[in-house]
Amino acid sequence: GAVVSQHPSRVICKSGTSVKIECRSLDFQATTMFWYRQFPKQSLMLMATSNEGSKATYEQGVEKDKFLINHASLTLSTLTVTSAHPEDSSFYICSAARGNSPLHFGNGTRLTVT
Amino acid sequence: RKEVEQDPGPFNVPEGATVAFNCTYSNSASQSFFWYRQDCRKEPKLLMSVYSSGNEDGRFTAQLNRASQYISLLIRDSKLSDSATYLCVVNSAGGSSNTGKLIFGQGTTLQVKP
């Protein structure tokens, strides 16, 4: 069964609003979670590494003030897309590490900004 | 040059065919390699890790050539259900996949026809 849960799976919002996406590790603690973005027919691009109890580490070119990441507990990381614009429409996926096993991915969130 | 490069395809093959995908990576210090499968509009799922000695899982065989910095995936006796995008993934920092960054290739699309 799923080990990483992501919610919502799909969201449509108006330009200028903010959207929060949740990523939960089920039955295990994840000190590190990763947030990716995937545009159509392109590869997954790492946006940021979410660290429990500390600030996220953002990849080059990703605006930290626009994509707010909070990792308040060992089982939950959230990504908030602030003041969303149509160009932010994408597939956002989180992942978490469980021990030494390969990463498990959430089911993804398809964001459409109108 | 992209860190991980794949031929995007699509590869169109008949059922029962054998098909091979290759992937090259630029960071010679990379230590961990994986093949993930991604179905349309879904999250990636781990297909198999790739080891230097090569490894096999049923109809799937993965090989790593460190000298040439390429990874391959061979699928024998293709099934309709194998139709998906296959992502070549490299851990840029080495170690298990829960450390460092996973770098994804663009993916190779496979279409298996009846």
Coordinates of C-alpha atoms in Angstrom, one line a residue:
Chain A
G1 CA 0.0 0.0 0.0
A2 CA 0.9 3.7 -0.2
V3 CA 3.6 4.8 2.1
V4 CA 3.4 8.5 1.2
S5 CA 0.1 10.3 0.9
Q6 CA -0.3 13.6 -0.9
H7 CA -3.4 15.8 -0.8
P8 CA -5.1 17.2 -2.8
S9 CA -4.7 15.1 -5.9
R10 CA -6.1 17.8 -8.1
V11 CA -6.8 21.5 -7.5
I12 CA -8.0 24.4 -9.7
C13 CA -7.5 27.9 -8.4
K14 CA -7.7 31.4 -9.6
S15 CA -4.7 33.5 -10.4
G16 CA -3.4 35.4 -7.4
T17 CA -4.6 32.9 -4.8
S18 CA -2.5 30.5 -2.7
V19 CA -2.7 26.7 -2.7
K20 CA -1.4 24.4 0.0
I21 CA -0.3 20.8 -0.8
E22 CA 0.2 18.3 2.0
C23 CA 2.6 15.4 2.0
R24 CA 2.4 12.8 4.7
S25 CA 4.5 9.8 5.4
L26 CA 2.4 6.9 6.6
D27 CA 3.5 4.7 9.4
F28 CA 7.1 6.0 9.4
Q29 CA 9.0 9.1 10.2
A30 CA 10.6 11.1 7.5
T31 CA 13.2 13.6 8.5
T32 CA 13.6 14.6 4.9
M33 CA 11.1 15.0 2.2
F34 CA 11.6 16.2 -1.3
W35 CA 9.3 18.3 -3.5
Y36 CA 9.4 18.0 -7.3
R37 CA 7.6 19.6 -10.2
Q38 CA 6.9 18.1 -13.6
F39 CA 5.7 20.0 -16.6
P40 CA 4.1 18.0 -19.5
K41 CA 6.6 15.8 -21.3
Q42 CA 9.4 16.9 -19.1
S43 CA 11.4 15.2 -16.4
L44 CA 10.8 15.7 -12.7
M45 CA 12.7 18.7 -11.4
L46 CA 13.7 18.9 -7.7
M47 CA 12.4 22.1 -6.3
A48 CA 13.5 21.8 -2.7
T49 CA 14.5 19.5 0.1
S50 CA 12.3 19.8 3.2
N51 CA 14.0 19.2 6.5
E52 CA 12.0 18.6 9.7
G53 CA 12.5 21.4 12.2
S54 CA 14.6 23.5 9.9
K55 CA 14.4 25.6 6.8
A56 CA 14.0 24.0 3.5
T57 CA 16.9 23.9 1.0
Y58 CA 15.8 25.3 -2.4
E59 CA 17.2 24.5 -5.7
Q60 CA 18.6 27.2 -7.9
G61 CA 15.9 29.1 -9.7
V62 CA 13.2 28.2 -7.2
E63 CA 11.8 31.2 -5.4
K64 CA 11.5 30.4 -1.7
D65 CA 9.1 33.2 -1.0
K66 CA 6.8 31.9 -3.7
F67 CA 7.0 28.2 -2.8
L68 CA 6.7 28.1 1.0
I69 CA 7.7 24.8 2.6
N70 CA 6.9 23.8 6.1
H71 CA 8.1 20.5 7.7
A72 CA 6.6 20.9 11.1
S73 CA 6.6 17.2 12.1
L74 CA 8.3 14.0 11.1
T75 CA 5.3 12.9 9.1
L76 CA 4.1 16.1 7.4
S77 CA 5.5 18.5 4.9
T78 CA 3.5 21.2 3.2
L79 CA 4.2 23.2 0.0
T80 CA 2.2 26.4 -0.4
V81 CA 2.2 28.0 -3.8
T82 CA 1.6 31.7 -3.0
S83 CA 0.0 34.1 -5.5
A84 CA -0.3 31.4 -8.0
H85 CA -0.1 32.3 -11.7
P86 CA -1.0 30.2 -14.8
E87 CA 2.6 29.4 -15.4
D88 CA 2.7 27.6 -12.0
S89 CA 0.2 25.1 -13.4
S90 CA 2.1 21.8 -13.1
F91 CA 2.2 18.4 -11.5
Y92 CA 3.8 18.6 -8.0
I93 CA 5.0 15.5 -6.4
C94 CA 6.6 14.9 -3.0
S95 CA 8.7 12.0 -1.9
A96 CA 10.0 10.7 1.4
A97 CA 12.8 8.4 2.5
R98 CA 12.0 5.4 4.7
G99 CA 15.1 4.1 6.3
N100 CA 17.6 3.0 3.6
S101 CA 14.9 2.1 1.1
P102 CA 14.5 4.0 -2.2
L103 CA 12.3 7.0 -2.1
H104 CA 8.6 6.6 -2.1
F105 CA 6.5 9.2 -4.0
G106 CA 3.2 10.7 -3.2
N107 CA 0.5 10.4 -5.8
G108 CA 1.1 13.9 -6.9
T109 CA -1.0 17.1 -7.1
R110 CA -2.1 18.5 -10.5
L111 CA -2.4 22.2 -10.1
T112 CA -4.3 24.3 -12.6
V113 CA -4.3 28.1 -12.2
T114 CA -6.8 29.9 -14.3
Chain B
R1 CA 24.6 19.1 -21.1
K2 CA 21.8 17.5 -19.0
E3 CA 23.0 15.5 -16.0
V4 CA 20.9 12.5 -17.1
E5 CA 20.0 11.9 -20.7
Q6 CA 17.6 9.6 -22.2
D7 CA 16.1 9.1 -25.7
P8 CA 12.5 10.2 -25.2
G9 CA 11.2 7.8 -27.8
P10 CA 8.5 6.8 -28.2
F11 CA 9.4 3.2 -28.7
N12 CA 6.6 1.4 -30.4
V13 CA 6.9 -2.4 -30.2
P14 CA 4.6 -5.4 -30.7
E15 CA 3.7 -7.6 -27.8
G16 CA 6.4 -10.2 -27.0
A17 CA 9.2 -8.0 -28.3
T18 CA 12.4 -7.3 -26.5
V19 CA 13.2 -3.6 -26.0
A20 CA 16.2 -1.9 -24.5
F21 CA 16.6 1.6 -23.2
N22 CA 19.8 3.4 -22.5
C23 CA 20.6 6.4 -20.3
T24 CA 23.8 8.4 -19.8
Y25 CA 24.9 10.4 -16.8
S26 CA 27.5 13.1 -16.5
N27 CA 28.5 13.0 -12.9
S28 CA 31.2 10.4 -12.6
A29 CA 30.9 10.5 -8.8
S30 CA 27.3 9.2 -8.8
Q31 CA 26.9 6.0 -6.9
S32 CA 23.2 5.0 -7.0
F33 CA 21.1 4.4 -10.0
F34 CA 17.5 3.4 -10.5
W35 CA 14.9 2.9 -13.1
Y36 CA 11.4 4.2 -12.2
R37 CA 8.2 3.7 -14.2
Q38 CA 5.7 6.5 -14.6
D39 CA 2.3 6.0 -16.0
C40 CA 0.5 8.9 -17.6
R41 CA -0.5 11.5 -15.0
K42 CA 0.7 9.4 -12.1
E43 CA 3.6 9.5 -9.7
P44 CA 6.8 7.5 -10.5
K45 CA 7.2 4.1 -9.0
L46 CA 10.5 2.3 -8.4
L47 CA 11.0 -0.4 -11.0
M48 CA 14.4 -1.5 -9.9
S49 CA 17.8 -0.4 -8.6
V50 CA 20.8 -0.8 -10.8
Y51 CA 24.0 -2.5 -9.6
S52 CA 27.4 -2.7 -11.1
S53 CA 27.1 -6.4 -11.5
G54 CA 23.8 -6.1 -13.3
N55 CA 20.5 -7.3 -11.9
E56 CA 17.5 -9.0 -13.1
D57 CA 13.9 -9.0 -12.0
G58 CA 11.7 -11.3 -14.0
R59 CA 11.5 -9.9 -17.5
F60 CA 13.5 -6.8 -16.6
T61 CA 17.3 -6.6 -16.6
A62 CA 19.3 -3.6 -15.6
Q63 CA 23.0 -3.0 -16.3
L64 CA 25.4 -0.3 -15.3
N65 CA 28.6 0.6 -17.2
R66 CA 30.6 3.0 -15.0
A67 CA 33.4 3.4 -17.4
S68 CA 31.0 4.7 -20.1
Q69 CA 28.6 6.2 -17.6
Y70 CA 25.5 4.6 -19.0
I71 CA 22.7 2.5 -17.6
S72 CA 20.5 0.2 -19.6
L73 CA 17.1 -1.4 -19.1
L74 CA 16.1 -4.5 -21.0
I75 CA 12.5 -5.7 -21.2
R76 CA 11.9 -9.1 -22.6
D77 CA 8.5 -10.5 -23.8
S78 CA 6.9 -7.1 -23.7
K79 CA 3.3 -6.9 -22.4
L80 CA 0.7 -4.4 -23.1
S81 CA 0.8 -3.4 -19.5
D82 CA 4.5 -2.4 -19.9
S83 CA 3.4 0.7 -21.8
A84 CA 4.6 3.6 -19.7
T85 CA 7.4 6.1 -19.4
Y86 CA 10.6 4.7 -18.0
L87 CA 12.7 7.2 -16.0
C88 CA 16.4 6.8 -15.5
V89 CA 17.4 8.2 -12.1
V90 CA 20.7 9.0 -10.6
N91 CA 21.6 9.9 -7.1
S92 CA 24.0 12.8 -7.5
A93 CA 25.6 12.5 -4.1
G94 CA 26.0 8.8 -3.9
G95 CA 24.8 6.6 -1.2
S96 CA 21.3 5.3 -0.9
S97 CA 18.5 7.1 -2.5
N98 CA 17.5 8.8 0.7
T99 CA 20.6 11.0 0.7
G100 CA 21.6 13.5 -1.8
K101 CA 19.5 14.5 -4.8
L102 CA 17.8 12.3 -7.3
I103 CA 18.3 13.5 -10.8
F104 CA 15.7 12.3 -13.2
G105 CA 16.1 11.8 -16.9
Q106 CA 13.4 13.0 -19.2
G107 CA 12.0 9.5 -19.5
T108 CA 11.6 7.1 -22.4
T109 CA 8.1 6.4 -23.6
L110 CA 7.2 2.8 -24.4
Q111 CA 4.1 1.8 -26.3
V112 CA 3.5 -1.9 -26.6
K113 CA 1.0 -2.8 -29.3
P114 CA -1.2 -5.9 -29.6

